[in-house]
């Protein structure tokens, strides 16, 4: 499976976080049927902008739940070994490869995982603990913000860390609240497709 | 004794009506026909541990006078995303029957059920006497459903919304309680995120004079909390909002005074993000505290220690592992009456940093808290010797749930499996009812369990065991086993078949990512028609492998609402 970093088209892979009702002119609109941009291997990860001012919805097209998809994706990023078909073989081996994340483990309710992740005040500065990996840079732009930010996805262990880091980087002044949630939790909050409200 | 000399039915019913314990009631119903009938007519509360074990029709036929129902739905591993969405456990068909047969229903406690807004509305409209709703680990509903409850349940005394997969749209539901509404005794919305109208909340708290439990969410500031406390000094259970606002001196002393006036507090929770300097305001309220739930408040060891000095009567403590071993030493030092400890991981996926608690914190607690009988402990390292010490200090464990967070991790000092640790647990703790094992474990662990854990009712296994023999030991050796849940362990058909004589006496068996095959499951289904044998195979692939197996006893027959990915064999 080839690393996505080398084949990234930055325009294509921009993670756009925009205010409601605005559409970036040089981007094709992302609908729920689109595959969207995939940062993580072959999993489908659509980042959409939705209408409510205070909420950003990240909807995941993967068959499994959000955290499952991300677990799998992070595993692909961190794993040195050959791609395995699923987490099960890892698990049955009893001593899984270093730093893999397994579906549903440790046994903590999603609610608690999400809440604790957003409560963490200390930022994770473990970049130095991961030698030998290539960087996976993406550019993040926010509509209305003057600057793009370059972010190394590999220094974040999970989606929650990424979202907090982005939050700190960009939204302190202009956005009251940023919330990233899995698709199933976003039901009723906003249309998945980017539509004018 | 013939029936003419027995008590008249009314007297018998009256007497048996005083029997509260579930087990006692079951026993009572088996004595004779008169007692069976008296019991069923006098029963007001029913507990259903697996919603698919019985139908609402069967239930209402046997127990005509129920006022309170507790229902549990999905298998426990659904909490950890191991069960696909839309699996089932829909409350609605139950509500439809209850509306007909239990129009005076007062109380509903649901765990791992699927609940929609429509169902909540239906509930609000169908039961004029409805009093208490408790939802834990449920999903399918939004805050709109809560709005319906608040608007239409005129006699509501309890609204308890715990950790749920709720679509948290906004805080408007709270404003739906009418101004004439005054009956609330329990309000828990700690796990919702959106702001509520603080004015509406103040007024609600002010007019509900019987309010005993108030757990607000993190959007409530310290200043707002003070105004609430002033209106409800009678509170017994308080869940605070965020403890991190900037307060003026005056606000600070007002807050302190407010806590001072809460003389009846026995349970405290919340904090969320707590600033050290404000924790002091809690101290006066701590003397009578028996339960401290800081499981969403990442405190450090110093903050916790300073607080615990004031909590000598603590019985139950839930913390985040940011308190580290030093914090647990304080627990051992200041809380000699402690019975229950739960330590949750702050950052379960961060494996690069050696934070959290270790075996020494565990030992420290056990040395100071000899009455400990319930532990849930998430850690990154453990030793056999430490666990042996802990259970020597505290032989009264009834619930021992140890989660070493890296699967299959051995004793970090000796590099041996953790078999001896759990061996020590089951040998020393003869009252053990619930056990969750972790770390590197061979069949020896399960031999020990089968040989010694004679009171064991619930066992959770993950990434453990060496062969079928392990699971067989448990099935043969644990007479009181009711719930067995296993994931990612090398147990196959031979192990599965060993339980054929046992599954009907159990609530359920869950096995996922083990070595059980479809044919093995079919065999069980064939041999035991009173069991439901359900298989979930999500991804395509190997047809013979049974990815997820859920076997449970039922008088309801096979599910009629199973989604396509659930195969009933």
CSV table of C-alpha atoms in Angstrom, one decimal, chain B residues 511-519 521 535-537 542-549:
chain,number,residue,atom,x,y,z
B,511,UNK,CA,-17.4,-14.8,21.9
B,512,UNK,CA,-15.8,-12.6,19.2
B,513,UNK,CA,-12.7,-13.2,17.2
B,514,UNK,CA,-12.1,-16.5,18.7
B,515,UNK,CA,-11.8,-19.8,16.9
B,516,UNK,CA,-15.4,-20.9,16.8
B,517,UNK,CA,-16.9,-21.9,13.5
B,518,UNK,CA,-20.3,-21.6,11.9
B,519,UNK,CA,-20.7,-25.3,12.1
B,521,UNK,CA,-22.6,-22.7,16.3
B,535,UNK,CA,-23.8,-14.9,14.7
B,536,UNK,CA,-22.6,-11.6,13.3
B,537,UNK,CA,-20.2,-11.8,10.4
B,542,UNK,CA,-14.1,-17.0,5.5
B,543,UNK,CA,-17.6,-18.5,5.6
B,544,UNK,CA,-16.7,-21.0,8.2
B,545,UNK,CA,-15.5,-18.6,10.8
B,546,UNK,CA,-18.0,-17.2,13.2
B,547,UNK,CA,-16.7,-13.7,13.9
B,548,UNK,CA,-19.0,-12.8,16.7
B,549,UNK,CA,-21.2,-15.2,18.5
